[in-house]
Coordinates of C-alpha atoms and ligand atoms in Angstrom, one line a residue:
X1 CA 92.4 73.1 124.0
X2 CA 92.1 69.3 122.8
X3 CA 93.0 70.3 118.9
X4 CA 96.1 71.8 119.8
X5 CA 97.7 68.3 119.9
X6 CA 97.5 67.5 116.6
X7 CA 100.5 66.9 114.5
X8 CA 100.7 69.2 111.2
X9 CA 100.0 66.4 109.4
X10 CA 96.8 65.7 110.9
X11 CA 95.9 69.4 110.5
X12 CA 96.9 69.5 107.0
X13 CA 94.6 66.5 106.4
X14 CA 92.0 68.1 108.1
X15 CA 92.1 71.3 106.2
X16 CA 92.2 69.7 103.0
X17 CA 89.1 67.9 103.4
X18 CA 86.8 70.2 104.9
X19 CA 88.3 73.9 104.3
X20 CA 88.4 76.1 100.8
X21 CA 90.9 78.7 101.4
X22 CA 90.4 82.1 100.1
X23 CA 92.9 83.1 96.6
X24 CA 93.8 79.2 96.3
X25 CA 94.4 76.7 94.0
X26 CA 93.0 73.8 95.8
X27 CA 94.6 70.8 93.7
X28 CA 98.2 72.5 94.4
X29 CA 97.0 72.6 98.5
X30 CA 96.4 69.8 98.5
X31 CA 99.5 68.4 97.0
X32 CA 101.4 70.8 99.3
X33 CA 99.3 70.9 102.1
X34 CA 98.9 74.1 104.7
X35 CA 101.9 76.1 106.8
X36 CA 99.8 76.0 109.9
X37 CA 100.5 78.9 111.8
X38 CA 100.1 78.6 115.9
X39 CA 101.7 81.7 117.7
X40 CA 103.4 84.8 116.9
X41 CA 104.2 87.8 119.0
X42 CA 106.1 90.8 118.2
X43 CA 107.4 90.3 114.1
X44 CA 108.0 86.5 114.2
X45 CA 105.3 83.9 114.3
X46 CA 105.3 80.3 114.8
X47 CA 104.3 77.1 112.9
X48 CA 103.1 73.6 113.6
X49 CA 106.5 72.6 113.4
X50 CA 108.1 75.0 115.7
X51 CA 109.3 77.3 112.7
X52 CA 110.3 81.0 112.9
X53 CA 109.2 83.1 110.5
X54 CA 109.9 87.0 110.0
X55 CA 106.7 88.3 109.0
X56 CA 107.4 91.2 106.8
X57 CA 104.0 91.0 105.7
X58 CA 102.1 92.1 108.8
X59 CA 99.7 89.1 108.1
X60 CA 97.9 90.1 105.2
X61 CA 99.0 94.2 105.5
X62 CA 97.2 94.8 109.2
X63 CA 99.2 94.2 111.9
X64 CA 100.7 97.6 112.5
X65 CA 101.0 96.9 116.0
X66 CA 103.4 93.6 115.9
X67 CA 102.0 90.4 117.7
X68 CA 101.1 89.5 121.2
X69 CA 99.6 92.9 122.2
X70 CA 98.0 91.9 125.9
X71 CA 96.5 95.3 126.1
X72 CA 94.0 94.4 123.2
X73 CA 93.3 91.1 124.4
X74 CA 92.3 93.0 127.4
X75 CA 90.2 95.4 126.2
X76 CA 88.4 92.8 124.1
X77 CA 87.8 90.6 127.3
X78 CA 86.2 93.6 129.7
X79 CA 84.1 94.7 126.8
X80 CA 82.6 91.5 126.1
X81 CA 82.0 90.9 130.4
X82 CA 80.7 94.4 130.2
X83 CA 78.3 94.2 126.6
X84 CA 79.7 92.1 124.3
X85 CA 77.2 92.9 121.2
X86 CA 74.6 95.4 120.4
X87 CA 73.7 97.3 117.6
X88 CA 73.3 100.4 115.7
X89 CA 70.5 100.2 114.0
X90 CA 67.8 102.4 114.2
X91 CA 68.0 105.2 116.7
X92 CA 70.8 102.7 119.3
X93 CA 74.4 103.3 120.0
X94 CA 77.0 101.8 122.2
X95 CA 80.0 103.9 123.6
X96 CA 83.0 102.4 121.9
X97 CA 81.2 103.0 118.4
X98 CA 80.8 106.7 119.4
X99 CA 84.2 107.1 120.7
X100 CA 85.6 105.5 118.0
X101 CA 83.4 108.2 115.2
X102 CA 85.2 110.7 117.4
X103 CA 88.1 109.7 117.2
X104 CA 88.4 108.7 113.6
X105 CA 86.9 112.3 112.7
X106 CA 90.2 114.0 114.6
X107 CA 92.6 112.1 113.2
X108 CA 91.5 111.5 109.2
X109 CA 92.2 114.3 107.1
X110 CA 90.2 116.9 105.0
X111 CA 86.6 117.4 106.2
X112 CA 85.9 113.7 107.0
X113 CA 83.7 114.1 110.2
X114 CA 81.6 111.0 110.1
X115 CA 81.9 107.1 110.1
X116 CA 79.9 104.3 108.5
X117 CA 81.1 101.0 110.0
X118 CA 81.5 97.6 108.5
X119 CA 83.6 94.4 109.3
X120 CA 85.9 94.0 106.3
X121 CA 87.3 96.2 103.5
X122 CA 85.0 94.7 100.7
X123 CA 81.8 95.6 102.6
X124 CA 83.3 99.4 103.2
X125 CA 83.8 99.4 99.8
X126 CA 80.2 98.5 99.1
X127 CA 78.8 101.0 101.2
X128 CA 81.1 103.2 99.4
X129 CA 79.1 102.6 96.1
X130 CA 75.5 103.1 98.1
X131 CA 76.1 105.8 99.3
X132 CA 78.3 107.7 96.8
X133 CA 74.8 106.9 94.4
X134 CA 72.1 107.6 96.6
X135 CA 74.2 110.8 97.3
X136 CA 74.2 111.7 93.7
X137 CA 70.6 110.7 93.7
X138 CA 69.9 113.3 96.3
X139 CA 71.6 116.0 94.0
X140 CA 69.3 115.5 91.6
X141 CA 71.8 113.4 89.3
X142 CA 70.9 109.9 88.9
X143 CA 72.8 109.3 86.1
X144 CA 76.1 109.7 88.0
X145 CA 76.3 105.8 88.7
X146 CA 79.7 104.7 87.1
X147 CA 83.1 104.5 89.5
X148 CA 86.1 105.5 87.5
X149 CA 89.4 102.7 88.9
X150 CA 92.2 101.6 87.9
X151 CA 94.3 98.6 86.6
X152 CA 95.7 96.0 89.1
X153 CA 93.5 97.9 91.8
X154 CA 92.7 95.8 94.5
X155 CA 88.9 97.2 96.7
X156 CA 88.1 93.9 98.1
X157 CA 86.3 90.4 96.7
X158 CA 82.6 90.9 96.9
X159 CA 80.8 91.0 93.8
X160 CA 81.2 95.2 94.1
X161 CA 84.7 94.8 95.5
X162 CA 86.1 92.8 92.8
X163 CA 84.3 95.1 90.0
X164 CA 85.7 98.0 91.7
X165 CA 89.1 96.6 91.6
X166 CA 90.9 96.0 88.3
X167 CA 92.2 92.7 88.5
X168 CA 90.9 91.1 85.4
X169 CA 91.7 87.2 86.8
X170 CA 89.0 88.5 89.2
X171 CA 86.6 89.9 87.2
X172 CA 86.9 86.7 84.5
X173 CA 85.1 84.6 87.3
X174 CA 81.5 85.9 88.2
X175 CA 81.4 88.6 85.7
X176 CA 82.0 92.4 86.1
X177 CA 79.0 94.3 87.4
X178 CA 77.9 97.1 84.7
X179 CA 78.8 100.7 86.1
X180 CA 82.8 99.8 86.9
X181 CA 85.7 101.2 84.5
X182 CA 88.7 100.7 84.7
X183 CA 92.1 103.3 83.3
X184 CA 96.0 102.7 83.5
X185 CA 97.6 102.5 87.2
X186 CA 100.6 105.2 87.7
X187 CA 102.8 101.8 87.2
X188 CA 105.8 103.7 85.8
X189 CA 108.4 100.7 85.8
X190 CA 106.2 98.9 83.5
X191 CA 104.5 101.3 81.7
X192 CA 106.0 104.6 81.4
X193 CA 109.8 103.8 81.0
X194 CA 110.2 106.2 77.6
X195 CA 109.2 108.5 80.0
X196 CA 110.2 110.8 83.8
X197 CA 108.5 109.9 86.6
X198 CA 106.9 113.1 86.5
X199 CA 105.6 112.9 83.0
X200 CA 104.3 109.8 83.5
X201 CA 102.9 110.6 86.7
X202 CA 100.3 113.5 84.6
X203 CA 99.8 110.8 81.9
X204 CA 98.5 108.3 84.1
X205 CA 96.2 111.1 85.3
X206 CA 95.0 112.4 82.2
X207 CA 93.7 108.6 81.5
X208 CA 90.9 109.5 84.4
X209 CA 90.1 112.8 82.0
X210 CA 89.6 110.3 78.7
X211 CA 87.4 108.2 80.8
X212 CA 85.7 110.7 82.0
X213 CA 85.2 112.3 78.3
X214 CA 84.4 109.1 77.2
X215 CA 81.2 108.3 78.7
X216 CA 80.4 112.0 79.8
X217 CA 81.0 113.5 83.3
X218 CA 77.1 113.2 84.1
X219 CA 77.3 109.8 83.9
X220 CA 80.7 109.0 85.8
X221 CA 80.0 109.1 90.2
X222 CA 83.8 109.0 91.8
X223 CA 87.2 107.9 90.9
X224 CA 88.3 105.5 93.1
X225 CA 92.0 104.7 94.3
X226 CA 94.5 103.5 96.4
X227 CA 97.3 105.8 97.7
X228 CA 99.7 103.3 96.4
X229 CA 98.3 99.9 95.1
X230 CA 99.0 97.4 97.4
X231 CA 97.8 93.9 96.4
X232 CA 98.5 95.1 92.8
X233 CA 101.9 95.1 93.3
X234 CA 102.3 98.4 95.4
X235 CA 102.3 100.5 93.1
X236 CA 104.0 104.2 93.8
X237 CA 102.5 107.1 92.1
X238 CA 105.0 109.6 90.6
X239 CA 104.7 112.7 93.1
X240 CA 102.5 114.5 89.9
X241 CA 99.9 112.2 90.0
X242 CA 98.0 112.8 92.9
X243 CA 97.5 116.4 92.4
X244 CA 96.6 116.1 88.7
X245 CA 93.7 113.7 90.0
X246 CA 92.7 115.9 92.3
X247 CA 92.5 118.9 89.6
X248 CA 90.3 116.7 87.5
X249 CA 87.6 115.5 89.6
X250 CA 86.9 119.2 91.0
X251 CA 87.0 120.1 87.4
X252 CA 84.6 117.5 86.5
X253 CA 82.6 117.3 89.5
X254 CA 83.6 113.3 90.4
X255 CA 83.7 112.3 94.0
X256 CA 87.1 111.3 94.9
X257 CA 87.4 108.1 97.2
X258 CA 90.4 107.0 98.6
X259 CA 91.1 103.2 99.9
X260 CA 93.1 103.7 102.9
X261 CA 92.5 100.0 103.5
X262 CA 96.4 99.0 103.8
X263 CA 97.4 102.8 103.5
X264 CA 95.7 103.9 106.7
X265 CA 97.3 103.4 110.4
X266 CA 100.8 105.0 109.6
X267 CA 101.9 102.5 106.6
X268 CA 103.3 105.3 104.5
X269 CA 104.8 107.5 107.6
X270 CA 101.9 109.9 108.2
X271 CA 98.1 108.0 109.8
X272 CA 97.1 108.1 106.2
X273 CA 98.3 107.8 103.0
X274 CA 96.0 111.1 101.9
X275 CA 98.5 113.0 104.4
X276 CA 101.6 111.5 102.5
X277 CA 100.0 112.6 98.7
X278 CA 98.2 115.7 100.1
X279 CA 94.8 114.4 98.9
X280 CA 91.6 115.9 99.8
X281 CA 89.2 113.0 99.7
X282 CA 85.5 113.2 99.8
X283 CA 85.5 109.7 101.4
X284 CA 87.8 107.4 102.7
X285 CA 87.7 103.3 103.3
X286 CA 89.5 102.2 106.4
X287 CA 90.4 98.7 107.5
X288 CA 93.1 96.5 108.5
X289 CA 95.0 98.6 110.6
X290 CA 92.4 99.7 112.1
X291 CA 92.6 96.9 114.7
X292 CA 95.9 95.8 114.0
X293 CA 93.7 92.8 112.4
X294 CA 93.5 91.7 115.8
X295 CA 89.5 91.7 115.3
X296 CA 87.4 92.3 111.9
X297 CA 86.4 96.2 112.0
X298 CA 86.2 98.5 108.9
X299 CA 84.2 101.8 107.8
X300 CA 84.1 105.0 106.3
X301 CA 84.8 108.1 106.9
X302 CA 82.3 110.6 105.1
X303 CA 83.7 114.0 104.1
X304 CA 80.9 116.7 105.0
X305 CA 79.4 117.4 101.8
X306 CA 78.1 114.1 101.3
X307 CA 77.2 113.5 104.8
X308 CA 75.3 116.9 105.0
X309 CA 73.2 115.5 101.9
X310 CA 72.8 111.9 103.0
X311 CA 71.9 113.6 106.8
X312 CA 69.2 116.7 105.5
X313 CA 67.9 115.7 102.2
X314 CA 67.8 111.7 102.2
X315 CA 65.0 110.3 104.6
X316 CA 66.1 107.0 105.7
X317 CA 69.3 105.2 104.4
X318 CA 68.8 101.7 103.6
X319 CA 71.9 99.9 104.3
X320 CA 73.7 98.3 107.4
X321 CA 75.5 95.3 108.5
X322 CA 74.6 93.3 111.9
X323 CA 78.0 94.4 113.1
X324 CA 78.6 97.8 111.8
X325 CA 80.3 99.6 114.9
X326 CA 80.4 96.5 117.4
X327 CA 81.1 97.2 120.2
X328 CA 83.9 94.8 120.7
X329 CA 85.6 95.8 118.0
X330 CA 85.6 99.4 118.5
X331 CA 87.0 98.9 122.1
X332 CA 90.1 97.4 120.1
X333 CA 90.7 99.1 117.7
X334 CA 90.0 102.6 120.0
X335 CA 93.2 100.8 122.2
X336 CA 94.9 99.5 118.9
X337 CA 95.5 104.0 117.8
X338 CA 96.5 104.2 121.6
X339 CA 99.1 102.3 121.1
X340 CA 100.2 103.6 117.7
X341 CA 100.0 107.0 119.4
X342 CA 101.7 106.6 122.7
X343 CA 104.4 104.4 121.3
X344 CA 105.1 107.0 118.8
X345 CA 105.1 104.3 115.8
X346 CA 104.2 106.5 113.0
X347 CA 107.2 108.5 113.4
X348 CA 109.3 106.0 114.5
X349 CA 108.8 103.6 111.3
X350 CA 109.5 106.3 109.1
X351 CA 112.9 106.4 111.0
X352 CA 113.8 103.5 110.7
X353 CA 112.2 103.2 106.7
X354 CA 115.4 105.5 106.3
X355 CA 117.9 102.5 107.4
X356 CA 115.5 99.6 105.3
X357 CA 115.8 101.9 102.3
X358 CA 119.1 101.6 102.6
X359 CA 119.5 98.4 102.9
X360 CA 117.2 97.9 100.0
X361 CA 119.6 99.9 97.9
X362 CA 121.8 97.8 97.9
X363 CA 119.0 94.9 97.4
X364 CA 118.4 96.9 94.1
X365 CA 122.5 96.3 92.9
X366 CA 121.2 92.6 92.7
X367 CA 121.6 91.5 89.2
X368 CA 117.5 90.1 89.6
X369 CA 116.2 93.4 90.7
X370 CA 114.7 95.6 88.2
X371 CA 113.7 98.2 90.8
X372 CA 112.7 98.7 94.4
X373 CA 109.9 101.3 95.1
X374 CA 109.2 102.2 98.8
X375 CA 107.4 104.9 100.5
X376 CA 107.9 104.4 104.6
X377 CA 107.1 100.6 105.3
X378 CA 105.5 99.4 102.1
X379 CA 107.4 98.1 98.9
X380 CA 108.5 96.3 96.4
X381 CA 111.0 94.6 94.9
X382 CA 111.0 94.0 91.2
X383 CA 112.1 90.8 90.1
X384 CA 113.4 91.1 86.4
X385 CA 114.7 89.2 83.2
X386 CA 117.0 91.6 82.1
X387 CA 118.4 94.8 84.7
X388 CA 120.0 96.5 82.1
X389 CA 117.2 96.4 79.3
X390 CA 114.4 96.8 81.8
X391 CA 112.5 93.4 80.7
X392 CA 110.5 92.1 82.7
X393 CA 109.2 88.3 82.7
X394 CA 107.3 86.9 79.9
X395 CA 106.1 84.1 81.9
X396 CA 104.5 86.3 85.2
X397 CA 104.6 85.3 88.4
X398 CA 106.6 82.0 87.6
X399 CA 109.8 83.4 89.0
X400 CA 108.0 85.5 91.9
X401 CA 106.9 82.4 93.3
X402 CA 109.6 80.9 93.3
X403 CA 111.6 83.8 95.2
X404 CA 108.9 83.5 97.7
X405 CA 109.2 79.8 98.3
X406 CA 112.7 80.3 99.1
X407 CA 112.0 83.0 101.6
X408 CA 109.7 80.9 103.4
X409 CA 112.4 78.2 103.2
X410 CA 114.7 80.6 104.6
X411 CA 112.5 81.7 107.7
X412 CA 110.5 84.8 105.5
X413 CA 107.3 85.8 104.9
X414 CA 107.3 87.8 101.9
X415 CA 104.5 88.1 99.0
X416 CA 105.0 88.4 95.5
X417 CA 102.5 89.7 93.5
X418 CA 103.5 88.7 89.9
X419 CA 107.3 88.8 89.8
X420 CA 107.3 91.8 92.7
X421 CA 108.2 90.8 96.4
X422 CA 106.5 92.4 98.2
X423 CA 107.4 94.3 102.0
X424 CA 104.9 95.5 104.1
X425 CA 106.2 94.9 108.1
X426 CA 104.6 95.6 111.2
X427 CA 105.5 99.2 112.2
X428 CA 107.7 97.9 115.2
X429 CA 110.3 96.7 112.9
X430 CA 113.6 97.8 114.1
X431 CA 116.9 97.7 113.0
X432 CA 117.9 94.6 113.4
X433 CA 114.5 93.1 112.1
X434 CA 115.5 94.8 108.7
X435 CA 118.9 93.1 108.7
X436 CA 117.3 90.0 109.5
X437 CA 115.0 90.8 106.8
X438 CA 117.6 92.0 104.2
X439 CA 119.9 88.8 104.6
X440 CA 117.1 86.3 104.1
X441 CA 116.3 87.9 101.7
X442 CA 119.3 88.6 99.7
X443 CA 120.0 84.7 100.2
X444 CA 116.3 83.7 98.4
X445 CA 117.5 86.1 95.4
X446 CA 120.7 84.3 94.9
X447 CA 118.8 80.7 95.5
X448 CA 116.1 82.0 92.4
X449 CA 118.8 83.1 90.3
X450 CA 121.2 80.4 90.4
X451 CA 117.7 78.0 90.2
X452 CA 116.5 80.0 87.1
X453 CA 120.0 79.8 85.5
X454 CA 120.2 76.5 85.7
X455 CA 116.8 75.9 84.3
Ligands
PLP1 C1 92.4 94.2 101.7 C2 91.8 95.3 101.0 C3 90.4 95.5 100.8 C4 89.4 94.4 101.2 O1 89.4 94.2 102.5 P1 88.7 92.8 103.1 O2 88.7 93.0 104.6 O3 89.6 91.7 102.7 O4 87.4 92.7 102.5 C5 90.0 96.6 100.2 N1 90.8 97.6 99.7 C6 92.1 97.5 99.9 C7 93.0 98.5 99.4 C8 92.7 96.3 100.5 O5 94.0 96.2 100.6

């Protein structure tokens, strides 16, 4: 291929001029200019510059699998010899879309026996929102329109995505769609610290409740939520909270919907984080791990009370996407669970979260870190201004970025979302990946301190 000889530089001319990035602050870019990334396989990738990195990031939270998975190449390369798009529209269907309803219904939990497919989180989440209405519609209760979400909630970046989620940068540019409230996230480190866990955990909760109170139960549709927030800062509920939700929107008669987006696929040491928290959701959205992210492929998964509504009493549903349930990428991602099934990853990630918490224990001694909060292979590390007094940064995100910049420098790929840095690795990760992860980054937390004390 004739671009691959271009130096970075060119690239990161080329990119500046013609390519807006998604979450960017163009003038800082293009001061900066790109990390252009050209190969990765297993946990490491690869830049322009012939720079290893240690993504413990899986990408952007989907690659479960690790990189450089030939099997899914494959499977990509017959289907698309073999029928490389049709749709289901109307009264078609195309085998890998079926298989992969099938499957999906066997291995999500509750009663969740049928899938709506999309091709990114944000449009699951908007067919979350049509159909979770017209359901209510079909019940005779048009009034239950509003979703019920939380705080630093992340459900995507369409215009329903973005009002779902609570990020309130996000909702400052292109306005908050009407019908989208927002309570406090189970964010004990920086909320709840007068308080246990477990307290805090049914106070959290009981926020849902006064919402609910607040503009009446006929009026409120779902409560919406992450297992544990991930782009908010993975988040980790107290064990309490969970349950207490649960108890309230029976009570109240709220549909519960849970974004398995990053969650899903074995991240939190069972196939979703509803198995981990023991929630009975009415719905579930499912993405990124779904393929690994080697191909765009999301959905639902529709618990049967809604679907037998949506299926007897509802006529024709008017919603779809082009590409909901192609066919290529249900081929990929029915070979992407293979692999997470036949190599036994679920179970062995949570074996070897045991060593990286650990390791991260002693991470936590650091006299930077606040807290770490883990459950399997998702965390965070909490970048603070005082340990002791449990003060976090005035200035947010000042110092996180920082920390980041030196991982990179150091051969890392961590996130930090405010001043948390954030772990989310492949579920290959071995033993020695976490060492190689826990050194670099115990050397980019003593870099940011001495370069904040010296400031
Ligand atoms: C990433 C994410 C989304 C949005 O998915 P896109 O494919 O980026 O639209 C939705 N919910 C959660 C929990 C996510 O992490």
């Amino acid at each position: 291929m004739a671009y691959l000889n271009r130096t970075t530089k060119q690239w990161q001319e080329i990119d500046t001029k013609h390519h807006l990035h998604p979450f960017t602050d163009y003038k800082s870019l293009a001061e900066e200019g790109s990390i252009i990334v050209t190969k990765a396989d297993g946990v490491h990738l690869t830049t322009s510059d012939d720079k290893q990195l240690l993504d413990a990031m899986s990408g952007l939270w989907c690659v479960n699998v690790g990189y450089g998975r030939k099997n899914l190449a494959e499977v990509a390369y017959k289907q698309m010899q073999e029928l490389p798009y049709y749709n289901s529209f109307f009264k078609t269907a195309t085998p890998p879309s079926i298989e992969l309803a099938r499957e999906l219904a066997e291995l999500s939990p509750n009663d969740l026996n049928h899938a709506f497919f999309s091709s990114s989180g944000s449009e699951a989440n908007d067919t979350v929102v049509r159909m979770v209405r017209r359901y209510w519609d079909l019940k005779g209760k048009p009034n239950k329109k509003t979703f019920i979400s939380r705080e630093f909630a992340y459900h995507g970046s369409t215009m329903t995505g973005m009002s779902l989620g609570g990020m309130t940068a996000m909702h400052a540019q292109g306005d908050l769609m009407p019908g989208f409230e927002h309570v406090l996230p189970p964010y004990w480190y920086k909320y709840g610290n007068e308080m246990s866990h477990e307290d805090f955990g049914i106070f959290a909760a009981n926020k849902i409740e006064e919402k609910i109170n607040e503009i009446g139960a006929d009026n409120v549709a779902a409560f919406i939520g992450e297992p544990i927030q991930g782009a908010g800062g993975v988040i980790i509920p107290p064990d309490s909270y969970w349950p207490r939700v649960q108890e309230i929107c029976n009570q109240y008669d709220i549909l519960l919907v849970v974004d398995e987006v990053i969650c899903g696929f074995g991240r939190t040491g069972n196939w979703f984080g509803s198995d981990t928290y023991n929630i009975k959701p009415d719905i579930i959205t499912m993405a990124k791990g779904i393929t690994s992210g080697y191909i765009p492929l999301s959905g639902i998964m529709i618990g049967d009370s809604v679907s037998d509504t949506i299926i007897n009493e509802g006529g024709e549903f008017y919603h779809g996407y082009t590409y909901s349930g192609h066919p290529v990428a249900c081929a990929v991602s029915l070979e992407n669970l293979k692999i997470i099934k036949e190599e036994n990853l679920i179970e062995q990630s949570r074996q070897v979260s045991i060593y990286l918490e650990q390791q991260m224990r002693e991470i936590e001694k650091h006299p930077l870190v606040g807290e770490v909060r883990m459950k399997s292979f998702i965390g965070a590390v909490e970048l603070v201004k005082d340990k002791e007094k449990m003060e976090m940064f005035e200035d947010t995100g000042v110092v996180g970025t920082i920390c980041r910049d030196y991982c990179i420098e150091n051969g890392l790929v961590m996130r930090a979302v405010r001043d948390g840095m954030i772990f989310c690795p492949p579920l290959i990760f071995n033993n020695s990946h976490v060492d190689e992860l826990c050194e670099k980054l115990k050397k980019s937390l003593d870099q940011t301190h001495n370069h904040i004390s010296k400031s």
